[in-house]
Amino acid sequence: MKIQVCGFSASGKSTFSKELAKYYNTKVLHLDTIHFGPNWKIIPDSEMAVKIDKFLKENDSWVIDGNYKNASPERFEECDLLFYFDFNRFTCMINAYKRYRKYKNTTRDDMAEGCDETLDWEFITWILFRSRIRRRKKYFENLGKIYKNKFIVFKNHKEVDRYIERLLNSTKE
């Protein structure tokens, strides 16, 4: 199984990806771990693409968590399922705050080494406004049209929880 998980920051993509990787007994690549270097230094898309391509070649099944549409866009074509977390900005903001409280001044396992959890004004404005720009939203809407047979949208945590529950109650493929 090859799975791509996309969506808004702090919507729960990484947690969901870990659940899927555990269920399918496969590796997960959190793109934030290769998008950032220590102290939140941004790594160019071209360098990310090399790492993503290596991951794709080394694994017959996988879960990839993150957007970064310009880094190895072929992963969207290659995946069997494409999940999109289309949560509202306030839910994402609450999630970010909870995550900050839990991981403050530490590095989560789904982040690059040396990127301690913060909740600064730049990230707050990203969650509430900048990540919601029309062209970005349009990009994901287009993905839904292109890959409609494998595109699953979650609007809230209840939908995610129901999906996981159904998955765990069904037989593994």
PDB file of N, CA, C and O in Angstrom, residues 8-52:
ATOM      1  N   PHE A   8      -3.727  20.754   5.840  1.00  0.00           N
ATOM      2  CA  PHE A   8      -3.285  21.939   6.570  1.00  0.00           C
ATOM      3  C   PHE A   8      -2.395  21.593   7.759  1.00  0.00           C
ATOM      4  O   PHE A   8      -2.534  20.525   8.363  1.00  0.00           O
ATOM      5  N   SER A   9      -1.498  22.513   8.079  1.00  0.00           N
ATOM      6  CA  SER A   9      -0.610  22.357   9.230  1.00  0.00           C
ATOM      7  C   SER A   9      -1.422  22.171  10.502  1.00  0.00           C
ATOM      8  O   SER A   9      -2.449  22.825  10.695  1.00  0.00           O
ATOM      9  N   ALA A  10      -0.950  21.259  11.339  1.00  0.00           N
ATOM     10  CA  ALA A  10      -1.548  20.982  12.651  1.00  0.00           C
ATOM     11  C   ALA A  10      -2.951  20.396  12.544  1.00  0.00           C
ATOM     12  O   ALA A  10      -3.756  20.522  13.462  1.00  0.00           O
ATOM     13  N   SER A  11      -3.250  19.731  11.443  1.00  0.00           N
ATOM     14  CA  SER A  11      -4.561  19.099  11.303  1.00  0.00           C
ATOM     15  C   SER A  11      -4.553  17.655  11.800  1.00  0.00           C
ATOM     16  O   SER A  11      -5.622  17.065  11.982  1.00  0.00           O
ATOM     17  N   GLY A  12      -3.385  17.068  12.001  1.00  0.00           N
ATOM     18  CA  GLY A  12      -3.305  15.695  12.482  1.00  0.00           C
ATOM     19  C   GLY A  12      -2.738  14.720  11.462  1.00  0.00           C
ATOM     20  O   GLY A  12      -2.843  13.506  11.630  1.00  0.00           O
ATOM     21  N   LYS A  13      -2.118  15.240  10.413  1.00  0.00           N
ATOM     22  CA  LYS A  13      -1.566  14.394   9.349  1.00  0.00           C
ATOM     23  C   LYS A  13      -0.529  13.411   9.876  1.00  0.00           C
ATOM     24  O   LYS A  13      -0.543  12.237   9.513  1.00  0.00           O
ATOM     25  N   SER A  14       0.372  13.876  10.702  1.00  0.00           N
ATOM     26  CA  SER A  14       1.464  13.018  11.183  1.00  0.00           C
ATOM     27  C   SER A  14       0.948  11.900  12.079  1.00  0.00           C
ATOM     28  O   SER A  14       1.376  10.748  11.947  1.00  0.00           O
ATOM     29  N   THR A  15       0.034  12.213  12.957  1.00  0.00           N
ATOM     30  CA  THR A  15      -0.550  11.197  13.834  1.00  0.00           C
ATOM     31  C   THR A  15      -1.276  10.142  13.008  1.00  0.00           C
ATOM     32  O   THR A  15      -1.107   8.939  13.221  1.00  0.00           O
ATOM     33  N   PHE A  16      -2.066  10.588  12.052  1.00  0.00           N
ATOM     34  CA  PHE A  16      -2.786   9.688  11.156  1.00  0.00           C
ATOM     35  C   PHE A  16      -1.802   8.831  10.354  1.00  0.00           C
ATOM     36  O   PHE A  16      -1.995   7.621  10.206  1.00  0.00           O
ATOM     37  N   SER A  17      -0.752   9.437   9.849  1.00  0.00           N
ATOM     38  CA  SER A  17       0.250   8.712   9.066  1.00  0.00           C
ATOM     39  C   SER A  17       0.921   7.619   9.886  1.00  0.00           C
ATOM     40  O   SER A  17       1.167   6.516   9.380  1.00  0.00           O
ATOM     41  N   LYS A  18       1.207   7.913  11.132  1.00  0.00           N
ATOM     42  CA  LYS A  18       1.803   6.897  12.016  1.00  0.00           C
ATOM     43  C   LYS A  18       0.847   5.726  12.219  1.00  0.00           C
ATOM     44  O   LYS A  18       1.267   4.565  12.222  1.00  0.00           O
ATOM     45  N   GLU A  19      -0.429   6.028  12.380  1.00  0.00           N
ATOM     46  CA  GLU A  19      -1.443   4.968  12.530  1.00  0.00           C
ATOM     47  C   GLU A  19      -1.501   4.089  11.284  1.00  0.00           C
ATOM     48  O   GLU A  19      -1.557   2.871  11.375  1.00  0.00           O
ATOM     49  N   LEU A  20      -1.510   4.718  10.125  1.00  0.00           N
ATOM     50  CA  LEU A  20      -1.558   3.968   8.871  1.00  0.00           C
ATOM     51  C   LEU A  20      -0.311   3.111   8.686  1.00  0.00           C
ATOM     52  O   LEU A  20      -0.394   1.948   8.280  1.00  0.00           O
ATOM     53  N   ALA A  21       0.844   3.679   8.979  1.00  0.00           N
ATOM     54  CA  ALA A  21       2.103   2.935   8.834  1.00  0.00           C
ATOM     55  C   ALA A  21       2.128   1.735   9.768  1.00  0.00           C
ATOM     56  O   ALA A  21       2.580   0.648   9.378  1.00  0.00           O
ATOM     57  N   LYS A  22       1.607   1.913  10.955  1.00  0.00           N
ATOM     58  CA  LYS A  22       1.534   0.800  11.907  1.00  0.00           C
ATOM     59  C   LYS A  22       0.566  -0.267  11.394  1.00  0.00           C
ATOM     60  O   LYS A  22       0.885  -1.458  11.386  1.00  0.00           O
ATOM     61  N   TYR A  23      -0.596   0.147  10.929  1.00  0.00           N
ATOM     62  CA  TYR A  23      -1.606  -0.788  10.446  1.00  0.00           C
ATOM     63  C   TYR A  23      -1.090  -1.590   9.248  1.00  0.00           C
ATOM     64  O   TYR A  23      -1.254  -2.802   9.182  1.00  0.00           O
ATOM     65  N   TYR A  24      -0.465  -0.898   8.292  1.00  0.00           N
ATOM     66  CA  TYR A  24       0.014  -1.565   7.084  1.00  0.00           C
ATOM     67  C   TYR A  24       1.433  -2.122   7.233  1.00  0.00           C
ATOM     68  O   TYR A  24       1.980  -2.681   6.280  1.00  0.00           O
ATOM     69  N   ASN A  25       2.019  -1.941   8.416  1.00  0.00           N
ATOM     70  CA  ASN A  25       3.365  -2.435   8.698  1.00  0.00           C
ATOM     71  C   ASN A  25       4.355  -1.952   7.629  1.00  0.00           C
ATOM     72  O   ASN A  25       5.036  -2.740   6.978  1.00  0.00           O
ATOM     73  N   THR A  26       4.377  -0.645   7.472  1.00  0.00           N
ATOM     74  CA  THR A  26       5.250  -0.047   6.474  1.00  0.00           C
ATOM     75  C   THR A  26       5.952   1.177   7.049  1.00  0.00           C
ATOM     76  O   THR A  26       5.648   1.602   8.163  1.00  0.00           O
ATOM     77  N   LYS A  27       6.854   1.722   6.288  1.00  0.00           N
ATOM     78  CA  LYS A  27       7.595   2.903   6.741  1.00  0.00           C
ATOM     79  C   LYS A  27       6.815   4.170   6.433  1.00  0.00           C
ATOM     80  O   LYS A  27       6.058   4.228   5.468  1.00  0.00           O
ATOM     81  N   VAL A  28       7.066   5.162   7.269  1.00  0.00           N
ATOM     82  CA  VAL A  28       6.456   6.472   7.058  1.00  0.00           C
ATOM     83  C   VAL A  28       7.576   7.490   6.892  1.00  0.00           C
ATOM     84  O   VAL A  28       8.599   7.429   7.570  1.00  0.00           O
ATOM     85  N   LEU A  29       7.375   8.383   5.943  1.00  0.00           N
ATOM     86  CA  LEU A  29       8.294   9.503   5.746  1.00  0.00           C
ATOM     87  C   LEU A  29       7.530  10.774   6.057  1.00  0.00           C
ATOM     88  O   LEU A  29       6.563  11.115   5.373  1.00  0.00           O
ATOM     89  N   HIS A  30       7.954  11.461   7.107  1.00  0.00           N
ATOM     90  CA  HIS A  30       7.380  12.757   7.458  1.00  0.00           C
ATOM     91  C   HIS A  30       8.204  13.807   6.706  1.00  0.00           C
ATOM     92  O   HIS A  30       9.390  13.988   7.002  1.00  0.00           O
ATOM     93  N   LEU A  31       7.602  14.476   5.751  1.00  0.00           N
ATOM     94  CA  LEU A  31       8.355  15.399   4.902  1.00  0.00           C
ATOM     95  C   LEU A  31       8.974  16.554   5.684  1.00  0.00           C
ATOM     96  O   LEU A  31       9.996  17.098   5.260  1.00  0.00           O
ATOM     97  N   ASP A  32       8.399  16.910   6.820  1.00  0.00           N
ATOM     98  CA  ASP A  32       9.009  17.964   7.636  1.00  0.00           C
ATOM     99  C   ASP A  32      10.407  17.564   8.110  1.00  0.00           C
ATOM    100  O   ASP A  32      11.252  18.431   8.352  1.00  0.00           O
ATOM    101  N   THR A  33      10.666  16.257   8.229  1.00  0.00           N
ATOM    102  CA  THR A  33      11.991  15.816   8.682  1.00  0.00           C
ATOM    103  C   THR A  33      13.066  16.059   7.628  1.00  0.00           C
ATOM    104  O   THR A  33      14.249  16.093   7.953  1.00  0.00           O
ATOM    105  N   ILE A  34      12.652  16.220   6.369  1.00  0.00           N
ATOM    106  CA  ILE A  34      13.631  16.499   5.318  1.00  0.00           C
ATOM    107  C   ILE A  34      13.467  17.892   4.709  1.00  0.00           C
ATOM    108  O   ILE A  34      14.286  18.311   3.902  1.00  0.00           O
ATOM    109  N   HIS A  35      12.413  18.599   5.093  1.00  0.00           N
ATOM    110  CA  HIS A  35      12.212  19.972   4.613  1.00  0.00           C
ATOM    111  C   HIS A  35      12.994  20.968   5.473  1.00  0.00           C
ATOM    112  O   HIS A  35      13.388  22.023   4.989  1.00  0.00           O
ATOM    113  N   PHE A  36      13.188  20.609   6.707  1.00  0.00           N
ATOM    114  CA  PHE A  36      13.896  21.495   7.626  1.00  0.00           C
ATOM    115  C   PHE A  36      15.216  20.877   8.063  1.00  0.00           C
ATOM    116  O   PHE A  36      15.311  19.666   8.256  1.00  0.00           O
ATOM    117  N   GLY A  37      16.201  21.737   8.245  1.00  0.00           N
ATOM    118  CA  GLY A  37      17.449  21.349   8.874  1.00  0.00           C
ATOM    119  C   GLY A  37      17.420  21.872  10.303  1.00  0.00           C
ATOM    120  O   GLY A  37      16.415  22.451  10.741  1.00  0.00           O
ATOM    121  N   PRO A  38      18.495  21.686  11.056  1.00  0.00           N
ATOM    122  CA  PRO A  38      18.532  22.198  12.433  1.00  0.00           C
ATOM    123  C   PRO A  38      18.152  23.678  12.497  1.00  0.00           C
ATOM    124  O   PRO A  38      18.456  24.451  11.586  1.00  0.00           O
ATOM    125  N   ASN A  39      17.469  24.029  13.565  1.00  0.00           N
ATOM    126  CA  ASN A  39      17.024  25.407  13.803  1.00  0.00           C
ATOM    127  C   ASN A  39      16.115  25.934  12.695  1.00  0.00           C
ATOM    128  O   ASN A  39      16.154  27.104  12.358  1.00  0.00           O
ATOM    129  N   TRP A  40      15.317  25.046  12.129  1.00  0.00           N
ATOM    130  CA  TRP A  40      14.287  25.400  11.160  1.00  0.00           C
ATOM    131  C   TRP A  40      14.845  25.940   9.838  1.00  0.00           C
ATOM    132  O   TRP A  40      14.162  26.660   9.121  1.00  0.00           O
ATOM    133  N   LYS A  41      16.076  25.569   9.505  1.00  0.00           N
ATOM    134  CA  LYS A  41      16.661  25.978   8.221  1.00  0.00           C
ATOM    135  C   LYS A  41      15.923  25.225   7.104  1.00  0.00           C
ATOM    136  O   LYS A  41      15.817  24.008   7.127  1.00  0.00           O
ATOM    137  N   ILE A  42      15.422  25.944   6.124  1.00  0.00           N
ATOM    138  CA  ILE A  42      14.651  25.335   5.036  1.00  0.00           C
ATOM    139  C   ILE A  42      15.599  24.702   4.019  1.00  0.00           C
ATOM    140  O   ILE A  42      16.545  25.330   3.554  1.00  0.00           O
ATOM    141  N   ILE A  43      15.318  23.465   3.689  1.00  0.00           N
ATOM    142  CA  ILE A  43      16.084  22.706   2.708  1.00  0.00           C
ATOM    143  C   ILE A  43      15.411  22.895   1.334  1.00  0.00           C
ATOM    144  O   ILE A  43      14.186  22.817   1.229  1.00  0.00           O
ATOM    145  N   PRO A  44      16.176  23.120   0.278  1.00  0.00           N
ATOM    146  CA  PRO A  44      15.582  23.323  -1.052  1.00  0.00           C
ATOM    147  C   PRO A  44      14.795  22.095  -1.525  1.00  0.00           C
ATOM    148  O   PRO A  44      15.135  20.957  -1.197  1.00  0.00           O
ATOM    149  N   ASP A  45      13.754  22.355  -2.326  1.00  0.00           N
ATOM    150  CA  ASP A  45      12.918  21.279  -2.875  1.00  0.00           C
ATOM    151  C   ASP A  45      13.747  20.252  -3.638  1.00  0.00           C
ATOM    152  O   ASP A  45      13.457  19.062  -3.604  1.00  0.00           O
ATOM    153  N   SER A  46      14.778  20.704  -4.337  1.00  0.00           N
ATOM    154  CA  SER A  46      15.597  19.780  -5.117  1.00  0.00           C
ATOM    155  C   SER A  46      16.294  18.750  -4.211  1.00  0.00           C
ATOM    156  O   SER A  46      16.382  17.569  -4.561  1.00  0.00           O
ATOM    157  N   GLU A  47      16.769  19.187  -3.048  1.00  0.00           N
ATOM    158  CA  GLU A  47      17.390  18.259  -2.093  1.00  0.00           C
ATOM    159  C   GLU A  47      16.347  17.333  -1.480  1.00  0.00           C
ATOM    160  O   GLU A  47      16.606  16.145  -1.267  1.00  0.00           O
ATOM    161  N   MET A  48      15.182  17.885  -1.203  1.00  0.00           N
ATOM    162  CA  MET A  48      14.092  17.063  -0.683  1.00  0.00           C
ATOM    163  C   MET A  48      13.715  15.984  -1.686  1.00  0.00           C
ATOM    164  O   MET A  48      13.502  14.832  -1.315  1.00  0.00           O
ATOM    165  N   ALA A  49      13.633  16.365  -2.956  1.00  0.00           N
ATOM    166  CA  ALA A  49      13.222  15.437  -4.010  1.00  0.00           C
ATOM    167  C   ALA A  49      14.153  14.230  -4.071  1.00  0.00           C
ATOM    168  O   ALA A  49      13.696  13.099  -4.245  1.00  0.00           O
ATOM    169  N   VAL A  50      15.442  14.452  -3.913  1.00  0.00           N
ATOM    170  CA  VAL A  50      16.411  13.351  -3.939  1.00  0.00           C
ATOM    171  C   VAL A  50      16.105  12.369  -2.805  1.00  0.00           C
ATOM    172  O   VAL A  50      16.088  11.149  -3.013  1.00  0.00           O
ATOM    173  N   LYS A  51      15.823  12.893  -1.627  1.00  0.00           N
ATOM    174  CA  LYS A  51      15.528  12.034  -0.474  1.00  0.00           C
ATOM    175  C   LYS A  51      14.186  11.311  -0.639  1.00  0.00           C
ATOM    176  O   LYS A  51      14.057  10.141  -0.285  1.00  0.00           O
ATOM    177  N   ILE A  52      13.200  12.009  -1.165  1.00  0.00           N
ATOM    178  CA  ILE A  52      11.892  11.383  -1.395  1.00  0.00           C
ATOM    179  C   ILE A  52      12.023  10.278  -2.439  1.00  0.00           C
ATOM    180  O   ILE A  52      11.517   9.169  -2.245  1.00  0.00           O
TER     181      ILE A  52
END
